[in-house]
XYZ file of C-alpha atoms in Angstrom:
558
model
C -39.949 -1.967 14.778
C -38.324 1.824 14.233
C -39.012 3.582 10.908
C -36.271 2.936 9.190
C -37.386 0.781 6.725
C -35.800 -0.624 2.988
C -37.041 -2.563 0.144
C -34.350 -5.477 1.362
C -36.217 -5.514 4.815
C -39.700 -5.427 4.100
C -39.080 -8.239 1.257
C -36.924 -10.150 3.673
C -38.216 -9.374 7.513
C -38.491 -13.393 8.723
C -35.020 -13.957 7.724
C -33.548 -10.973 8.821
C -35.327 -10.968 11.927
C -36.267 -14.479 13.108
C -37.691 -15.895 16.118
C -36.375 -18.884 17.272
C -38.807 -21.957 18.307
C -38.056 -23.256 22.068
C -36.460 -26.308 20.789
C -34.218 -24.193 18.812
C -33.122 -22.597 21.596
C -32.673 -25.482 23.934
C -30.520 -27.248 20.937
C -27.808 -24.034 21.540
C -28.330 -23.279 24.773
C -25.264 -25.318 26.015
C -22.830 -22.841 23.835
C -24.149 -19.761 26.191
C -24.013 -18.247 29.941
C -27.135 -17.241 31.467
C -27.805 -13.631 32.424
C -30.340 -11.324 33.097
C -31.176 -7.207 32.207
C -32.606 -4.544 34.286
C -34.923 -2.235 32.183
C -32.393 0.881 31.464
C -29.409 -1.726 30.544
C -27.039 -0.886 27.713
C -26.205 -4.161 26.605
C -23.868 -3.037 23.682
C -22.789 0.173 22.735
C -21.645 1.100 19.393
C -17.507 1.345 19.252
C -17.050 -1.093 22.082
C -17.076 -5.204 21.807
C -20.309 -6.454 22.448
C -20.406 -9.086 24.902
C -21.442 -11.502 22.402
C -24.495 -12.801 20.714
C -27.555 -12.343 22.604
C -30.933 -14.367 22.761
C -33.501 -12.952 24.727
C -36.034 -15.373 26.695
C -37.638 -12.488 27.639
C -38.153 -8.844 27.676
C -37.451 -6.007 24.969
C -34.080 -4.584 23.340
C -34.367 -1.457 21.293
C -31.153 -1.450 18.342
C -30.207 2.224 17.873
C -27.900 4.715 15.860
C -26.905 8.042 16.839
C -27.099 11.048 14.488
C -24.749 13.277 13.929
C -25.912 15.829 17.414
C -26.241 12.837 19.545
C -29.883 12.155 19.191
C -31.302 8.301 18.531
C -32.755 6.573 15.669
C -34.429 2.913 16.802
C -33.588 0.442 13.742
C -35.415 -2.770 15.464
C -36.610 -3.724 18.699
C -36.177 -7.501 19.122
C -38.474 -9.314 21.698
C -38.320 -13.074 23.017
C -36.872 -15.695 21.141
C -35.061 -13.221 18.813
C -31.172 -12.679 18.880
C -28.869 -9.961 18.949
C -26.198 -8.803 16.943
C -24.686 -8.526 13.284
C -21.637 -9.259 11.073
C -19.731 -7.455 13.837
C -20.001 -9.894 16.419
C -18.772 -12.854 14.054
C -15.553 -11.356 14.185
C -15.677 -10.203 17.757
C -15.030 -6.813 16.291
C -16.697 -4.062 17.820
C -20.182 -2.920 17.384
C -21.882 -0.630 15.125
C -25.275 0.308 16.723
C -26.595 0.551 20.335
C -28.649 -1.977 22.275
C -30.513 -0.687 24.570
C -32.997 -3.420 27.466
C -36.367 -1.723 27.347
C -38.507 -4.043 29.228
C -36.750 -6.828 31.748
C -34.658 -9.331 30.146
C -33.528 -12.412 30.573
C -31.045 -14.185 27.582
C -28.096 -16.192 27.597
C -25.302 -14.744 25.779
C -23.085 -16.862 23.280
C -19.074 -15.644 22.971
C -17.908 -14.955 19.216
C -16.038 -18.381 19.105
C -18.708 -20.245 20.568
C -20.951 -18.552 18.334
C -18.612 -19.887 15.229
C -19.177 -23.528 17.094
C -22.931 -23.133 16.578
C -22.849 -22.199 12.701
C -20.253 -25.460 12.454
C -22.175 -27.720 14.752
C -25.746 -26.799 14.270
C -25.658 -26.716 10.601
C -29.587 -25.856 10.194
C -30.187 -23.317 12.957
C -26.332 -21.530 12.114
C -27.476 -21.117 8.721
C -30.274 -19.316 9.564
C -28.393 -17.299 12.111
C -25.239 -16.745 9.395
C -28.436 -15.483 7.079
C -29.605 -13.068 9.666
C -26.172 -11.628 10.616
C -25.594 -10.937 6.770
C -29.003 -9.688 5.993
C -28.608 -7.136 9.069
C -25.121 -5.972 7.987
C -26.948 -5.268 4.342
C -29.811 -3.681 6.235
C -27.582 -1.233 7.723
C -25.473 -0.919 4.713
C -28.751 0.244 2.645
C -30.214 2.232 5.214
C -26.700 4.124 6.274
C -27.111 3.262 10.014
C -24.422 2.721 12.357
C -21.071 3.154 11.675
C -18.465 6.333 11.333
C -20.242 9.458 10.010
C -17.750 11.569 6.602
C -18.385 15.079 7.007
C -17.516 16.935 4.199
C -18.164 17.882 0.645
C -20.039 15.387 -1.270
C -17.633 14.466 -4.279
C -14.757 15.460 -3.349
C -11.334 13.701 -3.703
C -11.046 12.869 0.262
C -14.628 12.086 0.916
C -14.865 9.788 -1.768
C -11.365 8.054 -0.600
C -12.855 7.544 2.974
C -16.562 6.285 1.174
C -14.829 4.220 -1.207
C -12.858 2.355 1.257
C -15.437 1.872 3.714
C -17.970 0.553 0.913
C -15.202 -1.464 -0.868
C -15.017 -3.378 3.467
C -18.775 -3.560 3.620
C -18.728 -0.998 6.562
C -22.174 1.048 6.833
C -21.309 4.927 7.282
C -23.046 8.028 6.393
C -21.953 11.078 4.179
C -23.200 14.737 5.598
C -22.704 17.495 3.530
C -22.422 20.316 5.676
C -23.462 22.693 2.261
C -26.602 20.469 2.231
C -27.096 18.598 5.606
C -27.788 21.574 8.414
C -26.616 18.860 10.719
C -23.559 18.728 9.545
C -23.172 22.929 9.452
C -24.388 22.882 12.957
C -21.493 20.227 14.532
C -19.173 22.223 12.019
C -19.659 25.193 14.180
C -20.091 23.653 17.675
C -16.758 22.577 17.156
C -15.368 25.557 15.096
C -13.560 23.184 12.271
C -12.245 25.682 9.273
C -14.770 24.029 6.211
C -10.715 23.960 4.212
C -9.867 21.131 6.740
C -12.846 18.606 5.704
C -13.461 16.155 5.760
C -13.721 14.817 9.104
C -14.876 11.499 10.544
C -17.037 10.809 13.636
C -16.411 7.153 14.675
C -18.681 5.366 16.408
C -16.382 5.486 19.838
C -17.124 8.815 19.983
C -13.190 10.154 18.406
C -13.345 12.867 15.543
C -10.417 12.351 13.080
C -8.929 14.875 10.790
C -8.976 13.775 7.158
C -7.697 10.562 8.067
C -6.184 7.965 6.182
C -7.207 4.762 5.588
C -5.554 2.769 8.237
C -6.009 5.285 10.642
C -9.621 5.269 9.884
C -9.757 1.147 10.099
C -8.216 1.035 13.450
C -10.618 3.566 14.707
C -13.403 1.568 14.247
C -11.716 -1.384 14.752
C -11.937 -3.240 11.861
C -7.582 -3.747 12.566
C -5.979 -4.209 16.001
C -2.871 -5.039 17.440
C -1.405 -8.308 16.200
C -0.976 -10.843 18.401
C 2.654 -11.565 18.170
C 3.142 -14.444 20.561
C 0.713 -16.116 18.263
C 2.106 -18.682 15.841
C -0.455 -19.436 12.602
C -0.281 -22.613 10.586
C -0.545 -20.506 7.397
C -0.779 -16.723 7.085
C -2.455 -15.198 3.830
C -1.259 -11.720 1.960
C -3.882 -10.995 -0.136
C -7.710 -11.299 0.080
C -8.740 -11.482 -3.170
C -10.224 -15.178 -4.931
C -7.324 -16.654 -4.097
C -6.610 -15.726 -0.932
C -10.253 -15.660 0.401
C -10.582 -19.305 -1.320
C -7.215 -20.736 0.550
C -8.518 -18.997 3.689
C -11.742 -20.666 3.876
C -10.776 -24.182 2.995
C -7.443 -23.924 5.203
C -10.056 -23.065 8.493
C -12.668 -25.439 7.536
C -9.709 -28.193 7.264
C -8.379 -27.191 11.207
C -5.605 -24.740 10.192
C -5.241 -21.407 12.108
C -5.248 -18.786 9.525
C -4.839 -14.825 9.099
C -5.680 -13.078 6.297
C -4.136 -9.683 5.656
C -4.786 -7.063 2.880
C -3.290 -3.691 2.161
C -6.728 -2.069 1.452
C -10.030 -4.524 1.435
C -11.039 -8.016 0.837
C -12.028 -8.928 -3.038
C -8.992 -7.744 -5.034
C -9.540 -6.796 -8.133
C -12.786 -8.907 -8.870
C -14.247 -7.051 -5.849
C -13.904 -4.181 -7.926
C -15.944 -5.308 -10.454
C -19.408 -4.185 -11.316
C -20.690 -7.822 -13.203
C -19.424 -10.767 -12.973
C -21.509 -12.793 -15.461
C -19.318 -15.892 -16.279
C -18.711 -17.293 -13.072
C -20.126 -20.937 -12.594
C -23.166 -21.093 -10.644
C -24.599 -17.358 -10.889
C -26.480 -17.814 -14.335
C -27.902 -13.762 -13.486
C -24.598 -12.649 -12.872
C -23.254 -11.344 -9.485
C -21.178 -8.012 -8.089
C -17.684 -8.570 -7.586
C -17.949 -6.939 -3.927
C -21.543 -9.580 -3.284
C -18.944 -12.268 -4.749
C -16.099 -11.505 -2.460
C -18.039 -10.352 0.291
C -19.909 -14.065 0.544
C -16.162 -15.556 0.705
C -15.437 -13.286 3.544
C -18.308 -13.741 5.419
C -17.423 -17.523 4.840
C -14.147 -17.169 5.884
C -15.292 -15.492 9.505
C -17.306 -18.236 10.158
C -14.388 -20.668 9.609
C -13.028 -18.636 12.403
C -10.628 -16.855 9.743
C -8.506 -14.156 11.664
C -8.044 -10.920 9.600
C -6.195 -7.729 9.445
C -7.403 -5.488 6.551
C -6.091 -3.031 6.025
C -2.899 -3.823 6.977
C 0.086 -3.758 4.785
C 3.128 -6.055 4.427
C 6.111 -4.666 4.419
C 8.580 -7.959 4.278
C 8.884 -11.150 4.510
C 11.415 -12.617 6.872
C 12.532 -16.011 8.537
C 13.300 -16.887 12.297
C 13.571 -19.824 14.411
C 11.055 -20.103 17.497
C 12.856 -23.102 19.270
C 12.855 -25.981 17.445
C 10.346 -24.670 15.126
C 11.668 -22.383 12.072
C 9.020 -20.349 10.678
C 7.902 -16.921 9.389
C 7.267 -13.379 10.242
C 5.992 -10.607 8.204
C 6.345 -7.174 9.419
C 3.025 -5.141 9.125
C 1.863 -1.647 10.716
C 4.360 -0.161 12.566
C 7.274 -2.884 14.046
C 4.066 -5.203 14.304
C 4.778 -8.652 13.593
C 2.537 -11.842 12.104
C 4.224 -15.377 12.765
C 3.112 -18.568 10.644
C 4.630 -21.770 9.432
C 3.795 -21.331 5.934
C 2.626 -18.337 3.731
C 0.948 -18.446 0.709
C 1.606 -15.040 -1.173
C -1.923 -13.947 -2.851
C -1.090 -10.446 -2.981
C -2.306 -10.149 -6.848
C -1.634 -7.163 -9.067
C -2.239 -3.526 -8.065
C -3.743 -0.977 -11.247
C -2.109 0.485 -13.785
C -1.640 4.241 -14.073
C -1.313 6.655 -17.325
C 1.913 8.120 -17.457
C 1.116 11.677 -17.462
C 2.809 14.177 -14.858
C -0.523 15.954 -13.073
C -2.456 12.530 -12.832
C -2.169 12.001 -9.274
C -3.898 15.543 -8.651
C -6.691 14.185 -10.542
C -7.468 10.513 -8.789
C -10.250 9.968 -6.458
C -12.311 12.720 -7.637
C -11.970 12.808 -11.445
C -9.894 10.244 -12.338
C -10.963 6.248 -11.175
C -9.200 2.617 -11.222
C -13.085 0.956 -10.933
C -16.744 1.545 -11.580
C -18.936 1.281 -8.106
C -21.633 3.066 -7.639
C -20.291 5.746 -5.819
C -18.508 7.107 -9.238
C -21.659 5.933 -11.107
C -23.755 8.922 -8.890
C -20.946 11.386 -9.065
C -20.790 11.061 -12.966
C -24.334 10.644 -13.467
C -26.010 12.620 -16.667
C -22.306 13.245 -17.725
C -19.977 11.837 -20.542
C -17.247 9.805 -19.452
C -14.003 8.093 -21.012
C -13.174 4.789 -19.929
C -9.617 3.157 -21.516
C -9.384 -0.119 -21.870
C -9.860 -2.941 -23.183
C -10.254 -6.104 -21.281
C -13.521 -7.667 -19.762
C -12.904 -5.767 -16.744
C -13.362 -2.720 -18.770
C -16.658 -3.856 -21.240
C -17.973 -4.974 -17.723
C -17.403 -0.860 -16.221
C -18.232 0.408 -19.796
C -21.581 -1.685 -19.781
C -22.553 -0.268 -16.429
C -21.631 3.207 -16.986
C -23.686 3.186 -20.176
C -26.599 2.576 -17.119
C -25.640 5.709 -15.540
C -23.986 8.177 -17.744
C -24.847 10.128 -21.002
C -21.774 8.653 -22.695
C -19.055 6.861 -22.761
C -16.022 6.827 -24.933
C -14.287 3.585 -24.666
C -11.218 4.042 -25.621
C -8.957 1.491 -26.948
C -4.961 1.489 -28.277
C -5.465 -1.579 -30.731
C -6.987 -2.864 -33.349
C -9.727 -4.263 -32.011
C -11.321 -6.019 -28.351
C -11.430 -9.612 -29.777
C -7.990 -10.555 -28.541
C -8.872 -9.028 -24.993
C -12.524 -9.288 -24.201
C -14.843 -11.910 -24.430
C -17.544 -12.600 -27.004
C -20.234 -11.719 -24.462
C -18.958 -8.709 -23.751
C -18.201 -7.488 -26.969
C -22.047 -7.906 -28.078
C -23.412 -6.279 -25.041
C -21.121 -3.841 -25.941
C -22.125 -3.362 -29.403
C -25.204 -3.174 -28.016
C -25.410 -0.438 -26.074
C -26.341 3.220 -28.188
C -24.365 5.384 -25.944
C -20.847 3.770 -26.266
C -18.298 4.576 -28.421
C -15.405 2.478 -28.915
C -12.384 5.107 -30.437
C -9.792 2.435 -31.571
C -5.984 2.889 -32.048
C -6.298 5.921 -29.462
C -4.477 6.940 -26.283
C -4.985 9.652 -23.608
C -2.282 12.542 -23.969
C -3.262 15.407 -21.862
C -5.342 15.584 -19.070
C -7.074 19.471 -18.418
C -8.318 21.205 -14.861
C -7.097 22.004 -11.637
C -8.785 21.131 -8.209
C -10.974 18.906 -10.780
C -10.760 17.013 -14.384
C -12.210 19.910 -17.261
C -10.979 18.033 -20.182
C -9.144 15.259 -21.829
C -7.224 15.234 -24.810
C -6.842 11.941 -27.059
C -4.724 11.428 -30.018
C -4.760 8.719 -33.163
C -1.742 6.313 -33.317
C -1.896 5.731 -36.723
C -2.520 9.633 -37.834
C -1.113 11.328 -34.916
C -4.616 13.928 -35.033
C -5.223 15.083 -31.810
C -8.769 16.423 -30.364
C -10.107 17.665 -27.273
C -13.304 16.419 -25.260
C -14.507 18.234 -22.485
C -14.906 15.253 -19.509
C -14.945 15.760 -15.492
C -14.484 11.868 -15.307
C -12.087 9.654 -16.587
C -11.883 5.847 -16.013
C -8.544 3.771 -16.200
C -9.160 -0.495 -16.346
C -5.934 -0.935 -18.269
C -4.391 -3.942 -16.233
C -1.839 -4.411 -12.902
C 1.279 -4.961 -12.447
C 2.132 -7.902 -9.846
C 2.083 -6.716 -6.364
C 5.621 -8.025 -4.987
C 7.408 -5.028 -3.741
C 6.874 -6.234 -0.132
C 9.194 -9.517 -1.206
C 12.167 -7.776 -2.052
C 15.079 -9.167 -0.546
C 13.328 -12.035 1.066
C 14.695 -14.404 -1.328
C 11.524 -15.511 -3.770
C 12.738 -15.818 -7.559
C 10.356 -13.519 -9.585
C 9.949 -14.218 -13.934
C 11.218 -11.276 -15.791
C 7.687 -9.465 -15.425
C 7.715 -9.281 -11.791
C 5.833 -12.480 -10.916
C 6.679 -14.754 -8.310
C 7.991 -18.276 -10.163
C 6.474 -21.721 -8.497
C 7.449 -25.334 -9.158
C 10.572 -24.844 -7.689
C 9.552 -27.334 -4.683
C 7.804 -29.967 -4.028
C 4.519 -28.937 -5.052
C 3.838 -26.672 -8.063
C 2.659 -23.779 -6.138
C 5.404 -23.627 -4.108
C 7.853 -21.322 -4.661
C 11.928 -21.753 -3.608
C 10.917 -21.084 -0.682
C 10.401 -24.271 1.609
C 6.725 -23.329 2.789
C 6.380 -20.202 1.046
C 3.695 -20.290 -1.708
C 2.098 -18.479 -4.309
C -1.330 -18.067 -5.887
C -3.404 -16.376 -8.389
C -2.355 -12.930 -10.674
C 0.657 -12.370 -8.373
C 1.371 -16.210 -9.414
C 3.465 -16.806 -13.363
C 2.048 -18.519 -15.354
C -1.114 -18.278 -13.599
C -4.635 -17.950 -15.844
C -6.156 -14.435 -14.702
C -9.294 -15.713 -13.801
C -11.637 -15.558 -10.679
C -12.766 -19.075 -11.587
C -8.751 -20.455 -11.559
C -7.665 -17.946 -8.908
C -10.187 -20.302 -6.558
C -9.133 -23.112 -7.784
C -5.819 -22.289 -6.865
C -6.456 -21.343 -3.609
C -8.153 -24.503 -2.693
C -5.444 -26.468 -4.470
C -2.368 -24.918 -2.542
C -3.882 -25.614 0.752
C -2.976 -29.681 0.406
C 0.227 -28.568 -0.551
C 0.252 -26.794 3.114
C -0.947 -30.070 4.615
C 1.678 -32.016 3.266
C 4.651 -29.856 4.184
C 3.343 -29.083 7.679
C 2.987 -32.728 8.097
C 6.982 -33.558 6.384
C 7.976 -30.441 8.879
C 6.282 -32.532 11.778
C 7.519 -35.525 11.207
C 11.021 -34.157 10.743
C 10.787 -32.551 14.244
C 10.234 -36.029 15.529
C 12.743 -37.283 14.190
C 15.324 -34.870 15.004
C 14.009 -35.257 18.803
C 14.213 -39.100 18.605
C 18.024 -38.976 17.328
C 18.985 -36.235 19.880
């Protein structure tokens, strides 16, 4: 084993790392190709598609990540009986560490699909295997090895864009300041970058990107590629929150093809969360992002194809012989073709409406509570505003972190908005404040937040507080802009309307429905948003079976 080592691995080494008895490996065996190593043999090189999942009969494989200056860090060396691979190779997406045949070989090797056969078909063994992939993905996650390396200052707006987006997809990476790292000073100046155009981004394929944004960033790691446009899905998915995640999952497990596609990462708005403590079946509470990211991993093993992030732009209709179906524009004149589309696209956060906010987000001013704005406002007093559970759930978990925090709230009162629970823990905590009938007015600084300023409703008194960090849960508006013109009736808010078919999720749209917050009507709930999403996916059944049977009949009269 290499030295670096975490509390999750030394607690968890068997699982993570498992050898497999012979009769294990004869039992999948059949869903592999024989081959065999040469000492010296890179069998998978970080950037690039692996070849697949590997199980060594023999011989040594050292797993390694490459600093910054091109030198190698071993993570594991796996011997006989033990496998290859991580999360990565699931999805046939490409790898994020090296593998390296130290000592002869010989494996078979087991394709991503096949691999998705074994977790299906070998229900025992795959989930040991499914346990090992995800333990190895947290592994890396917790011990910053593998993936694209940020250069650049540590808090700042950028950096923290690229960190949160990468955390927020489960994507290991590694932060170098080049004021603290002498790493990062040194490839600064082998390269001769001015320090005013950080940050920059080393991906694992060896490219260097220029403050890049987000999608730019995705496909150079390849966490997107180019859809496949000859391709025509049963059911394609915008939206990856509960309800998308929950429709993908049972839709693959029940033999539809299926694509997911998000804007920005899988989870929504629950991902965002810091607690979830009144979901059925996690007594201790759960993460939002460990919540969301157990769906997706569930969804990849259903064979669940995804593009995130990769925005919709609209949805349109076209015929494809007989067949009349739909295509959504994405990327850049990309297209996604399905038969039916269920619109999960929920609700996207609320802003203040003051003029020099924008100058302030990422850095000062945040939509959610990780724990990358935890450690950036650490010691500090913050302000959060809000007053729903998604706010006492930040406000509770701040209080962890942070000197202060001033939780400030318009009404009367957070009966009519948060639950009980919440509300006590609350109360509970000494170093929260909840300022009723009080809104944010002013917001003070430059490059960063210096101060807020908050005034009364009721009195119109106005005072001043000195905060670098200010955080905003105060709700979404439905995220439908990508429908306009398509032809889906909205309510007066902005949601999309259902019960207009034959099912009640359907919208007036023959195959087209609707799910979750972006849903009227709907109860905003993680617990209903999956129920939802498991519900609409017989109402798919049923009108890809009445489209069927109506193509047989039109061919029988004709």
């Amino acid at each position: 084993m290499g030295n670096m080592t975490n509390p999750t691995r030394h607690a968890r080494h068997d699982q993570m790392f498992p050898v497999l008895e012979p009769r294990d490996i004869e039992r999948i065996r059949r869903f592999g190709t024989p081959v065999a190593y040469p000492a010296g043999t890179r069998i998978v090189e970080a950037g690039t598609l692996a070849p697949g999942f590997v199980i060594l009969l023999s011989g040594k494989v050292d797993v390694s990540q490459r600093t910054a200056l091109g030198s190698r860090q071993v993570i594991v060396t796996y011997g006989a009986g033990q496998f290859t691979g991580e999360l990565a190779q699931l999805s046939d997406r490409p790898a994020l560490v090296d593998g390296d045949v130290v000592e002869d070989a010989e494996a078979f090797i087991i394709a991503p699909d096949r691999l998705r056969d074994v977790l299906v078909q070998e229900a025992v063994l795959g989930e040991r295997i499914m346990r090992a992939l995800i333990l190895r993905r947290t592994n890396l996650l917790e011990i910053s090895a593998g993936g694209p390396i940020i250069i650049g200052r540590s808090g700042g707006a950028d950096v923290m864009r690229l960190q949160g987006f990468l955390r927020r997809n489960v994507q290991p990476h590694r932060i170098l300041d080049p004021e603290r790292d002498p790493d990062a000073a040194a490839l600064i100046e082998r390269f001769n970058i001015d320090i005013h155009h950080l940050p920059i981004v080393l991906c694992p394929n060896g490219k260097m990107l220029r403050n890049p944004g987000e999608n730019e960033l995705a496909r150079c790691i390849g966490l997107v590629r180019r859809m496949d446009e000859t391709r025509i899905y049963d059911v394609a998915i915008v939206g990856s929150g509960p309800a998308g995640l929950a429709a993908a999952v049972y839709a693959a497990s029940e033999g539809l093809s299926t694509v997911v596609l998000d804007c920005r990462a899988f989870g929504g708005q629950a991902g965002a969360s810091s607690r979830i403590e009144n979901y059925l079946g996690f007594p201790t509470g759960i993460s939002g992002l460990a919540l969301m990211a157990r769906a997706y991993n569930q969804a990849q093993k259903f064979g669940v194809e995804t593009a995130i992030p990769e925005e919709v732009h609209h949805l349109g209709a076209e015929r494809d012989g007989a067949d009349s179906i739909y295509r959504l524009e994405v990327g850049d004149g990309e297209g996604v073709r399905a038969r039916a589309v269920v619109i999960a696209s929920g609700a996207r956060y609320r802003r203040l409406d003051l003029a020099n906010i924008a100058q302030f987000e990422g850095a000062s001013v945040h939509y959610w509570a990780s724990p990358i704005e935890a450690r950036l406002c650490e010691g500090q007093e913050v302000a959060l505003v809000g007053a729903g559970n998604s706010a006492g759930q930040a406000a509770v978990y701040l209080a962890g972190q942070v000197s202060r925090v001033r939780l400030i709230v318009r009404g009367a009162g957070l009966a009519a908005s948060m639950s009980s629970y919440l509300i006590e823990r609350v109360k509970a905590q000494p170093n929260i404040e909840v300022v009723l009938r009080t809104e944010v007015t002013s917001l003070e600084g430059d490059e960063t937040l210096t101060g807020v300023s908050l005034r009364n409703v009721d009195t119109g008194d106005e005072t001043r507080h000195p905060l670098q960090h200010l955080f905003l849960l105060i709700g979404a508006d439905p995220h439908t802009e990508w429908l306009a013109g398509c032809g889906v009736a909205f309510d007066q808010k902005g949601f999309v309307k259902t019960g207009n078919g034959s099912h009640p999720l359907e919208t007036n749209l023959p195959g087209v429905f609707a799910i979750g917050d972006v849903r009227a009507g709907s109860i905003k709930r993680v617990a209903s948003a999956v129920g939802e999403g498991a519900q609409v996916v017989a109402a798919i059944h049923e009108f890809l079976a009445q489209r069927r049977a109506e193509q047989a009949s039109a061919k029988g009269v004709s």
